[in-house]
Amino acid sequence: LAAKYQGVAEFIELDVHLFDDIIKPFDIKSAPSFIIFYNGRHAKTLRGSASVNDISTILDTQLKKEANAKA
């Protein structure tokens, strides 16, 4: 996904044990979890295993919202 969305989205991997102060506000209790931000705001959290298609669909939806807002 990082290659597919290069220049459009940034993917960051965090060790939940090292960044407890960052993950607490998002109620992350298990890995893997995916936190999606849009324009600096929390948009969605996926807990547990999520398929590449699930994540891609969410990102595409957000990008379409952005394109429509600019139109």
Tab-separated table of N, CA and C in Angstrom, residues 10-11 19 22 25-27 30 40 44 48-52 54 57 62-63:
chain	number	residue	atom	x	y	z
A	10	GLU	N	0.955	8.463	3.925
A	10	GLU	CA	2.175	8.054	4.595
A	10	GLU	C	1.831	6.944	5.579
A	11	PHE	N	2.633	5.908	5.593
A	11	PHE	CA	2.420	4.772	6.476
A	11	PHE	C	3.545	4.735	7.502
A	19	PHE	N	5.304	3.332	22.475
A	19	PHE	CA	4.575	4.583	22.251
A	19	PHE	C	3.207	4.559	22.911
A	22	ILE	N	0.992	7.609	22.790
A	22	ILE	CA	0.398	7.927	21.489
A	22	ILE	C	-0.828	7.063	21.220
A	25	PRO	N	-4.990	7.332	23.442
A	25	PRO	CA	-6.203	8.066	23.034
A	25	PRO	C	-7.041	7.352	21.967
A	26	PHE	N	-6.444	6.379	21.285
A	26	PHE	CA	-7.153	5.675	20.218
A	26	PHE	C	-7.600	4.285	20.656
A	27	ASP	N	-7.451	4.007	21.961
A	27	ASP	CA	-7.918	2.758	22.557
A	27	ASP	C	-7.363	1.521	21.844
A	30	SER	N	-4.641	-4.081	20.855
A	30	SER	CA	-4.088	-5.249	20.186
A	30	SER	C	-3.393	-4.819	18.902
A	40	GLY	N	-4.888	15.720	9.292
A	40	GLY	CA	-4.458	15.877	10.669
A	40	GLY	C	-5.462	15.449	11.717
A	44	LYS	N	-10.412	7.124	11.181
A	44	LYS	CA	-10.917	5.765	11.389
A	44	LYS	C	-9.835	4.925	12.049
A	48	GLY	N	-7.325	-5.251	14.710
A	48	GLY	CA	-7.157	-6.619	14.253
A	48	GLY	C	-6.704	-6.637	12.808
A	49	SER	N	-6.672	-7.805	12.257
A	49	SER	CA	-6.209	-7.952	10.878
A	49	SER	C	-7.180	-7.288	9.914
A	50	ALA	N	-6.651	-6.455	9.080
A	50	ALA	CA	-7.446	-5.812	8.025
A	50	ALA	C	-6.775	-6.152	6.701
A	51	SER	N	-7.567	-6.451	5.728
A	51	SER	CA	-6.994	-6.802	4.431
A	51	SER	C	-6.488	-5.547	3.723
A	52	VAL	N	-5.617	-5.770	2.782
A	52	VAL	CA	-5.115	-4.675	1.953
A	52	VAL	C	-6.289	-4.001	1.257
A	54	ASP	N	-9.400	-3.773	2.350
A	54	ASP	CA	-10.151	-2.972	3.327
A	54	ASP	C	-9.499	-1.606	3.522
A	57	THR	N	-9.749	0.569	0.359
A	57	THR	CA	-11.101	1.106	0.182
A	57	THR	C	-11.307	2.337	1.063
A	62	GLN	N	-11.619	8.336	1.433
A	62	GLN	CA	-11.154	9.618	1.946
A	62	GLN	C	-10.625	10.509	0.830
A	63	LEU	N	-9.887	9.920	-0.092
A	63	LEU	CA	-9.338	10.705	-1.205
A	63	LEU	C	-10.443	11.230	-2.118
